[in-house]
Coordinates of C-alpha atoms and ligand atoms in Angstrom, one line a residue:
M45 CA -57.1 15.3 -58.1
A46 CA -57.3 13.2 -54.8
A47 CA -59.8 15.7 -52.5
E48 CA -58.2 13.9 -49.0
Q49 CA -55.8 16.4 -46.7
E50 CA -52.4 15.5 -46.0
G51 CA -51.5 15.9 -42.5
P52 CA -49.2 18.7 -41.7
D53 CA -45.1 17.4 -42.8
A54 CA -41.7 18.7 -42.0
S55 CA -41.6 21.1 -45.2
G56 CA -43.5 23.3 -43.2
P57 CA -47.3 24.3 -44.5
A58 CA -50.3 21.9 -44.1
L59 CA -51.1 22.9 -47.9
A60 CA -47.8 21.5 -49.2
G61 CA -49.0 18.1 -50.0
D62 CA -51.5 20.7 -52.5
A63 CA -48.7 22.3 -53.4
R64 CA -48.0 18.7 -54.8
R65 CA -50.7 17.5 -56.1
V66 CA -51.1 21.2 -58.4
A67 CA -47.7 21.2 -59.8
A68 CA -48.3 17.4 -60.2
R69 CA -51.4 18.1 -62.5
V70 CA -49.2 21.0 -64.5
L71 CA -46.7 18.4 -65.3
E72 CA -49.3 15.6 -66.9
R73 CA -50.8 18.6 -68.5
V74 CA -47.5 19.7 -70.0
W75 CA -47.1 16.1 -71.4
E76 CA -50.3 15.1 -72.0
E77 CA -52.2 17.6 -73.4
S78 CA -49.2 19.7 -74.7
A79 CA -50.0 22.7 -72.4
F80 CA -47.9 25.1 -72.0
A81 CA -46.2 25.1 -68.0
S82 CA -47.0 28.5 -67.1
A83 CA -50.7 29.0 -68.9
A84 CA -51.8 25.3 -67.1
L85 CA -50.2 26.2 -63.6
D86 CA -52.1 29.7 -63.8
A87 CA -55.3 28.1 -64.7
E88 CA -54.5 25.1 -61.7
L89 CA -53.6 28.0 -59.1
S90 CA -56.5 29.8 -60.1
R91 CA -58.4 26.9 -59.5
L92 CA -57.2 26.3 -55.8
T93 CA -57.5 29.4 -53.8
V94 CA -57.0 27.8 -51.1
L95 CA -53.3 27.7 -51.7
D96 CA -51.0 30.7 -50.0
G97 CA -47.8 32.3 -51.8
R98 CA -45.7 30.0 -50.4
D99 CA -47.4 27.2 -51.4
A100 CA -48.3 28.1 -55.3
G101 CA -44.4 29.4 -54.9
L102 CA -43.3 26.1 -54.3
A103 CA -45.6 24.4 -57.1
T104 CA -44.2 27.2 -59.6
E105 CA -40.3 25.7 -58.3
L106 CA -41.7 22.0 -59.0
V107 CA -43.2 22.4 -61.8
Y108 CA -40.5 24.6 -63.8
G109 CA -37.1 22.4 -61.9
V110 CA -38.9 19.0 -63.1
L111 CA -39.2 20.1 -66.6
R112 CA -35.9 21.7 -66.5
T113 CA -34.2 18.9 -65.5
Q114 CA -36.3 16.2 -66.4
A115 CA -34.1 13.9 -68.7
F116 CA -31.5 13.9 -66.0
L117 CA -33.7 13.0 -63.5
E118 CA -35.5 10.4 -65.3
E119 CA -31.8 9.2 -66.2
Q120 CA -30.9 9.1 -61.4
I121 CA -34.4 7.2 -61.2
D122 CA -33.5 4.7 -64.7
K123 CA -30.4 3.7 -62.2
L124 CA -32.0 2.9 -59.5
A125 CA -35.0 1.0 -60.9
V126 CA -36.2 -2.6 -62.5
S127 CA -38.3 -1.3 -65.1
R128 CA -39.6 1.9 -67.1
R129 CA -43.2 1.1 -66.1
W130 CA -43.1 3.7 -64.1
A131 CA -42.4 6.1 -66.6
G132 CA -45.5 4.8 -68.2
D133 CA -48.5 6.8 -66.0
P134 CA -48.4 10.6 -65.4
A135 CA -49.3 10.9 -62.2
V136 CA -46.9 8.5 -60.7
R137 CA -44.1 9.9 -63.1
A138 CA -45.1 13.2 -62.0
H139 CA -44.9 12.5 -58.2
L140 CA -41.7 10.5 -58.8
L141 CA -39.8 12.9 -60.8
M142 CA -40.8 15.8 -58.4
G143 CA -39.8 13.7 -55.4
A144 CA -36.6 13.0 -56.7
Y145 CA -36.2 16.5 -57.9
S146 CA -37.3 18.1 -54.1
L147 CA -34.2 15.6 -52.8
L148 CA -31.5 16.8 -54.9
F149 CA -32.2 20.3 -55.7
L150 CA -34.8 21.8 -53.1
D151 CA -32.9 22.9 -49.9
R152 CA -35.3 23.3 -47.9
V153 CA -37.6 20.1 -48.2
P154 CA -35.8 18.0 -45.8
A155 CA -34.8 14.3 -47.4
F156 CA -37.8 12.2 -45.4
A157 CA -40.1 14.9 -46.2
A158 CA -39.1 14.8 -49.7
V159 CA -39.9 10.6 -49.7
S160 CA -43.2 10.8 -47.5
E161 CA -44.6 13.8 -49.5
A162 CA -44.1 11.3 -52.9
V163 CA -45.1 8.3 -51.1
N164 CA -48.1 9.8 -50.1
A165 CA -49.3 11.3 -53.3
M166 CA -48.1 8.2 -55.2
R167 CA -50.3 5.7 -52.9
V168 CA -53.6 8.0 -53.6
V169 CA -52.8 8.4 -57.4
A170 CA -52.0 4.2 -58.1
D171 CA -51.7 2.0 -55.3
D172 CA -49.4 0.1 -52.3
R173 CA -47.5 -1.8 -54.4
V174 CA -46.5 1.6 -56.6
G175 CA -46.1 3.6 -53.3
A176 CA -43.6 0.7 -51.9
F177 CA -41.5 1.0 -55.0
A178 CA -41.6 5.0 -55.2
N179 CA -40.7 4.5 -50.8
A180 CA -37.6 2.3 -52.2
V181 CA -36.3 4.3 -55.2
L182 CA -36.0 7.9 -53.7
R183 CA -35.0 6.3 -50.0
R184 CA -31.6 5.2 -52.1
L185 CA -31.9 8.5 -54.2
A186 CA -31.5 10.8 -50.5
D187 CA -29.0 7.9 -49.3
E188 CA -27.2 8.9 -52.6
A189 CA -27.8 12.6 -52.5
A190 CA -26.6 12.5 -48.6
K191 CA -23.5 11.6 -50.2
G192 CA -23.4 14.4 -52.4
R193 CA -25.7 16.5 -54.6
P194 CA -25.6 17.1 -58.2
A195 CA -25.4 21.2 -59.6
L196 CA -28.6 22.1 -60.4
I197 CA -27.3 23.3 -63.5
D198 CA -25.1 20.3 -64.7
A199 CA -28.7 18.9 -64.6
V200 CA -30.4 21.7 -66.7
V201 CA -27.9 21.3 -69.7
A202 CA -27.6 17.4 -69.4
S203 CA -31.7 17.7 -70.2
A204 CA -31.3 20.2 -73.0
P205 CA -32.2 17.7 -75.7
G206 CA -28.8 17.1 -77.9
W207 CA -30.1 18.8 -80.9
L208 CA -30.4 21.9 -78.8
R209 CA -27.6 21.7 -77.7
G210 CA -25.5 21.4 -80.0
A211 CA -27.1 24.0 -82.0
L212 CA -26.6 26.4 -78.9
R213 CA -22.8 26.0 -79.0
R214 CA -22.3 26.3 -82.7
A215 CA -24.7 29.8 -82.2
I216 CA -23.3 30.9 -78.6
G217 CA -20.0 28.7 -77.6
R218 CA -20.1 25.9 -75.2
A219 CA -19.7 28.3 -72.3
G220 CA -22.5 30.6 -74.0
A221 CA -25.0 28.1 -74.2
S222 CA -24.4 27.0 -70.8
A223 CA -24.9 30.3 -69.4
F224 CA -28.1 30.4 -71.8
L225 CA -29.7 27.4 -70.7
S226 CA -29.0 27.9 -67.0
A227 CA -29.8 31.8 -66.8
G228 CA -32.6 32.7 -63.8
P229 CA -34.9 33.4 -62.3
V230 CA -36.9 31.1 -63.4
P231 CA -39.5 32.0 -64.1
P232 CA -38.6 35.7 -64.7
P233 CA -41.0 38.8 -63.8
L234 CA -43.5 39.3 -65.9
G235 CA -42.9 42.9 -67.9
L236 CA -45.2 45.7 -68.6
C237 CA -44.4 48.0 -71.5
L238 CA -45.7 51.9 -70.3
A239 CA -45.7 54.0 -73.2
P240 CA -44.3 57.3 -72.9
A241 CA -41.4 56.0 -71.1
E242 CA -41.1 59.2 -68.7
D243 CA -43.5 58.6 -66.4
R244 CA -42.0 55.6 -65.5
E245 CA -41.0 56.2 -62.0
A246 CA -44.4 57.0 -60.8
W247 CA -45.9 53.9 -62.2
I248 CA -43.6 52.3 -60.5
A249 CA -44.9 53.9 -57.7
R250 CA -48.6 54.1 -58.6
L251 CA -48.5 50.2 -59.2
G252 CA -47.0 49.5 -56.1
E253 CA -49.5 51.2 -53.8
A254 CA -52.1 49.0 -56.0
A255 CA -50.5 45.6 -55.6
K256 CA -48.9 45.4 -52.1
G257 CA -46.1 43.2 -51.5
A258 CA -45.5 42.7 -55.2
T259 CA -41.8 43.2 -56.2
I260 CA -41.9 46.1 -59.1
E261 CA -39.2 47.4 -60.9
A262 CA -37.4 48.7 -63.9
G263 CA -36.6 47.0 -66.6
K264 CA -33.1 47.8 -67.4
A265 CA -32.7 47.1 -71.5
S266 CA -35.7 48.6 -72.5
P267 CA -36.6 51.9 -70.7
H268 CA -40.4 51.4 -71.7
A269 CA -40.1 48.2 -69.0
I270 CA -41.6 47.5 -65.2
L271 CA -41.0 44.2 -64.4
V272 CA -43.0 42.8 -61.4
R273 CA -43.4 39.6 -59.7
G274 CA -46.4 38.6 -57.4
A275 CA -48.7 41.3 -58.3
G276 CA -51.5 38.8 -59.3
E277 CA -53.6 39.7 -62.3
L278 CA -52.2 42.5 -64.3
R279 CA -55.5 43.3 -65.9
R280 CA -56.7 44.2 -62.0
L281 CA -53.8 46.8 -62.1
P282 CA -54.4 50.8 -62.9
G283 CA -53.4 51.6 -66.0
F284 CA -53.7 48.3 -67.9
G285 CA -54.4 48.5 -71.7
E286 CA -54.2 52.1 -71.8
T287 CA -51.3 53.4 -70.3
W288 CA -49.3 50.0 -70.4
I289 CA -49.8 46.3 -71.8
G290 CA -48.4 43.1 -70.3
Q291 CA -44.8 42.6 -72.7
E292 CA -41.8 40.6 -72.3
E293 CA -38.2 43.7 -71.9
G294 CA -36.5 42.3 -75.1
A295 CA -39.8 42.1 -77.1
Q296 CA -39.7 45.7 -76.4
V297 CA -36.4 46.2 -77.1
V298 CA -37.0 44.5 -80.6
A299 CA -39.6 46.9 -81.3
L300 CA -37.5 49.5 -80.3
L301 CA -34.8 48.6 -82.7
L302 CA -36.9 49.3 -85.4
G303 CA -36.3 52.9 -85.0
A304 CA -39.5 54.3 -86.2
K305 CA -40.4 58.1 -85.4
P306 CA -43.2 60.5 -85.3
G307 CA -45.2 60.8 -88.8
E308 CA -43.5 58.0 -90.3
R309 CA -45.2 54.8 -92.0
V310 CA -45.0 51.4 -90.2
L311 CA -45.7 48.2 -91.2
D312 CA -45.9 45.1 -88.4
A313 CA -46.3 42.5 -91.1
C314 CA -46.2 39.5 -88.2
A315 CA -48.1 41.1 -86.1
G316 CA -50.2 38.9 -83.7
R317 CA -52.5 40.0 -81.0
G318 CA -50.7 43.1 -81.9
N319 CA -48.1 43.9 -79.3
K320 CA -45.6 45.2 -80.7
T321 CA -48.1 47.4 -83.0
W322 CA -49.2 48.9 -79.8
L323 CA -45.5 50.1 -78.9
L324 CA -45.0 50.8 -82.6
S325 CA -48.1 52.8 -82.4
R326 CA -47.3 55.0 -79.9
R327 CA -43.7 55.5 -81.4
V328 CA -44.8 57.1 -84.7
G329 CA -47.7 59.4 -82.8
A330 CA -50.4 60.8 -84.1
T331 CA -49.1 62.0 -87.2
G332 CA -47.5 58.6 -88.3
D333 CA -49.3 55.0 -89.3
V334 CA -49.0 51.8 -88.0
E335 CA -50.5 49.0 -89.6
A336 CA -50.4 45.2 -88.7
A337 CA -50.4 41.9 -91.2
D338 CA -50.5 38.3 -90.1
L339 CA -51.8 34.8 -91.4
H340 CA -54.3 34.7 -88.5
P341 CA -57.2 37.1 -89.1
N342 CA -58.7 36.1 -85.0
K343 CA -55.1 37.6 -83.6
L344 CA -55.8 40.9 -85.9
R345 CA -58.5 41.3 -84.6
V346 CA -56.8 41.9 -80.7
A347 CA -54.3 44.0 -83.1
A348 CA -56.8 46.1 -84.8
T349 CA -57.7 47.4 -80.7
T350 CA -53.6 47.7 -79.8
G351 CA -53.4 50.8 -82.6
A352 CA -53.0 49.5 -85.9
R353 CA -54.9 52.1 -88.7
A354 CA -55.5 49.2 -91.1
T355 CA -54.8 45.1 -90.5
Y356 CA -53.5 42.7 -93.2
A357 CA -55.0 39.3 -93.4
V358 CA -52.1 37.7 -95.3
D359 CA -49.7 34.5 -95.7
W360 CA -46.8 35.9 -96.7
S361 CA -45.2 32.7 -98.2
A362 CA -47.8 33.2 -100.5
G363 CA -48.0 36.5 -101.4
T364 CA -48.3 40.0 -100.2
G365 CA -52.2 39.6 -100.4
R366 CA -53.7 43.2 -100.4
V367 CA -50.9 44.5 -98.1
P368 CA -50.5 48.6 -99.4
E369 CA -46.5 49.3 -100.8
G370 CA -44.0 52.2 -99.4
Y371 CA -43.6 51.7 -96.1
D372 CA -41.0 53.5 -94.0
R373 CA -40.1 50.7 -92.1
V374 CA -41.2 47.2 -91.5
L375 CA -40.8 44.8 -88.8
V376 CA -41.0 41.3 -89.6
D377 CA -41.2 39.6 -86.3
A378 CA -41.1 35.7 -87.6
P379 CA -42.7 32.7 -86.4
C380 CA -40.1 30.7 -85.0
S381 CA -38.2 27.6 -82.6
G382 CA -38.8 29.9 -79.4
V383 CA -35.9 28.9 -77.7
G384 CA -35.6 32.2 -76.9
T385 CA -37.8 31.9 -74.4
L386 CA -36.9 28.4 -72.9
R387 CA -36.4 29.8 -69.3
R388 CA -39.9 31.1 -69.6
R389 CA -41.9 28.3 -71.8
P390 CA -39.3 25.7 -70.3
E391 CA -41.9 22.6 -72.3
I392 CA -40.0 24.1 -75.1
G393 CA -36.7 22.1 -75.0
L394 CA -40.1 19.1 -74.8
K395 CA -41.6 20.8 -78.1
R396 CA -39.4 20.6 -80.9
E397 CA -36.5 18.8 -82.4
A398 CA -33.4 19.4 -84.8
G399 CA -35.4 19.1 -88.0
D400 CA -38.3 22.3 -87.5
L401 CA -34.8 25.0 -87.8
E402 CA -34.8 23.7 -91.3
R403 CA -38.5 24.3 -92.2
L404 CA -38.5 27.6 -89.9
S405 CA -35.6 29.3 -91.6
S406 CA -37.1 28.6 -95.0
L407 CA -40.7 29.9 -94.0
Q408 CA -39.0 33.5 -92.2
V409 CA -36.8 34.2 -95.2
A410 CA -39.9 33.8 -97.7
I411 CA -42.0 36.0 -95.1
A412 CA -39.2 38.2 -95.0
R413 CA -38.4 38.9 -98.5
S414 CA -42.3 39.3 -99.1
A415 CA -42.7 42.0 -96.3
A416 CA -39.9 43.5 -97.9
S417 CA -41.4 44.2 -101.4
R418 CA -43.7 46.1 -99.3
A419 CA -41.2 48.9 -97.9
R420 CA -40.5 51.9 -99.9
E421 CA -37.4 52.4 -102.0
G422 CA -34.7 52.7 -99.2
G423 CA -36.9 52.4 -96.1
R424 CA -36.2 49.7 -93.4
L425 CA -36.5 46.4 -92.4
V426 CA -35.9 44.6 -89.2
F427 CA -35.8 40.8 -88.6
A428 CA -36.1 39.6 -86.0
V429 CA -37.0 35.9 -83.7
C430 CA -37.2 34.7 -80.7
S431 CA -34.9 32.2 -81.3
V432 CA -30.7 32.5 -80.4
L433 CA -30.2 29.9 -82.9
R434 CA -27.7 30.2 -85.5
E435 CA -30.0 28.7 -87.8
E436 CA -32.8 31.4 -87.5
C437 CA -30.5 34.5 -86.7
E438 CA -27.2 34.6 -88.8
G439 CA -28.1 32.0 -91.3
V440 CA -30.9 33.8 -92.2
V441 CA -29.5 37.0 -92.6
E442 CA -26.9 35.7 -95.1
R443 CA -29.5 34.1 -96.9
L444 CA -32.1 37.3 -96.9
S445 CA -28.8 39.1 -98.2
S446 CA -28.0 37.5 -101.1
D447 CA -29.8 38.2 -104.6
P448 CA -33.2 36.7 -104.7
G449 CA -33.8 33.4 -106.3
P450 CA -36.0 32.4 -109.3
G451 CA -40.0 33.2 -107.9
E452 CA -38.5 35.0 -105.0
P453 CA -39.8 38.8 -104.7
E454 CA -37.4 41.4 -106.3
V455 CA -36.2 43.2 -103.3
K456 CA -32.6 43.7 -102.5
L457 CA -31.6 43.4 -98.6
V458 CA -28.7 45.2 -97.3
P459 CA -27.4 44.8 -94.0
T460 CA -27.3 48.4 -92.0
P461 CA -26.6 49.5 -88.5
F462 CA -29.7 50.3 -86.1
D463 CA -30.2 53.6 -85.7
A464 CA -32.2 53.8 -82.3
E465 CA -30.7 55.4 -79.5
E466 CA -32.2 51.8 -77.4
A467 CA -29.6 50.1 -79.5
L468 CA -26.8 52.6 -78.1
A469 CA -28.3 52.1 -74.4
L470 CA -27.6 47.8 -74.8
G471 CA -24.1 48.9 -75.3
L472 CA -23.8 47.7 -79.4
P473 CA -20.5 48.4 -81.4
E474 CA -21.2 51.4 -83.5
G475 CA -22.3 49.9 -86.5
A476 CA -23.8 47.2 -85.8
S477 CA -26.6 45.7 -88.1
S478 CA -27.6 43.0 -86.0
V479 CA -28.0 42.0 -81.8
R480 CA -28.4 38.8 -79.6
L481 CA -30.3 39.8 -76.9
L482 CA -29.3 37.0 -74.2
P483 CA -31.3 36.0 -70.6
H484 CA -27.5 35.4 -68.6
V485 CA -26.0 39.2 -70.6
H486 CA -29.3 41.3 -71.0
G487 CA -31.4 39.4 -68.5
T488 CA -34.1 39.5 -71.7
D489 CA -35.2 36.3 -73.1
G490 CA -33.1 35.2 -76.5
Y491 CA -33.8 37.2 -79.4
F492 CA -32.0 37.8 -82.3
A493 CA -32.9 41.4 -84.4
A494 CA -31.4 42.7 -87.7
M495 CA -31.8 46.3 -89.6
F496 CA -31.4 45.9 -93.2
T497 CA -32.7 48.7 -96.1
V498 CA -34.4 47.8 -99.0
H499 CA -34.1 48.5 -102.6
H500 CA -36.1 47.5 -105.6
Ligands
SAM122 C1 -43.5 35.8 -83.4 S1 -45.2 35.8 -84.0 C2 -45.5 37.3 -83.5 C3 -45.6 37.7 -82.1 C4 -46.1 39.3 -82.2 N1 -45.6 40.0 -83.3 C5 -46.2 39.8 -81.2 O1 -45.4 41.0 -80.4 O2 -47.0 39.6 -79.9 C6 -45.4 35.4 -85.0 C7 -46.3 35.2 -86.3 O3 -46.2 34.9 -87.2 C8 -47.4 35.3 -88.0 N2 -47.4 34.0 -89.2 C9 -46.9 33.1 -89.2 N3 -46.7 32.1 -90.5 C10 -47.5 33.6 -90.9 C11 -47.0 33.5 -92.8 N4 -46.9 32.6 -93.8 N5 -47.7 34.5 -93.3 C12 -48.3 35.8 -92.2 N6 -48.1 35.3 -90.4 C13 -47.2 34.2 -90.2 C14 -48.2 33.7 -86.5 O4 -49.6 34.4 -86.7 C15 -47.9 34.3 -85.6 O5 -48.6 35.9 -85.1

């Protein structure tokens, strides 16, 4: 990263160049190291403590904006450039795409500032020839933009990979797909899960005192949710890990839809680090019992600190390991494409491909059937994914509802209406046995959950 300090520019703060350098570094890490944008951004921003909130905001907007509109921006640049050499150098590519994004979509950056910022940055990461090339391309793009700018929504939709657009349209229709892809805010606020939920107003006030200047409000879909923006590191706030944990609001709803009641015995079958285990253990209370299973023992070590009474390392696709039987309720929060988290993780569009869906849905069916065999006769199972695609949602429900094939565990899964009060609060029709949470409808990340009764 270049050490020189650029002079003040018309975009306002003297450190706008630093915001762009941070954003460029994050984009490079996403492209070259398959880093997650949000984690890379947090890491880069915490290294550069001189950035104020406004510059951090600009860096965030540039990273998410470029990743969401990347294919569209590249197409605009390709129309004006004689070769694609610019795309071969990640630093050049990042600054050129950020320049194009600023010109086309950032009202607060005047065109001449967007061009000069990008060109100056390019002269630092490459040579004068590249700077001259960027200058020519961006000036022509600025001329085009002066005649009329494209709509951000169209650019976001056009930039989604074709297979994803197709899969979204099959699942939620053409208008739903566009609304899903362009749903904001991007990035969304962080979710806190508070238990007990009754104290929510008091905790919003308390957290507001501790994090002056942050935006803190109640979530709408989960009664346990508090949504936070601009509060800095969450673990520094009062109550962290005891009264609340960091958890996206839709993820809370999924845990609640299991309908766990005080005194029940619950298995969190794909518990990961135990985020849902934490809420489930508070729902069953001291007379109940939540146990956690997962493929990865290292994740289970964290899950063990969230209220799980026992943990089991198991590969559900190969058997049931040492996991006992007789659970009243089983949550299968299955591995999936993660497409539902697109507005939080825009790089998912770059990482996944069409072929993933068949592989993942077969794994989801195998895991759910195997975990279902651990439920008691008449027990409940919720299958959930942070995806909204038909192949991972209704497609899996159809396969689970049919009789097991040769070699599959002898369990019968019957779709059954949700019995959690929280399902009614979502406005689900009475008798609904599945739900798709959508960012543009519920304000949460995208999820799908379906309830079954288990028979042996
Ligand atoms: C969507 S994540 C679960 C997230 C977790 N429930 C939470 O709320 O944070 C899916 C989990 O399934 C686990 N997993 C993947 N394949 C598995 C398998 N074959 N058997 C058991 N667990 C598996 C992964 O390790 C991962 O933790």
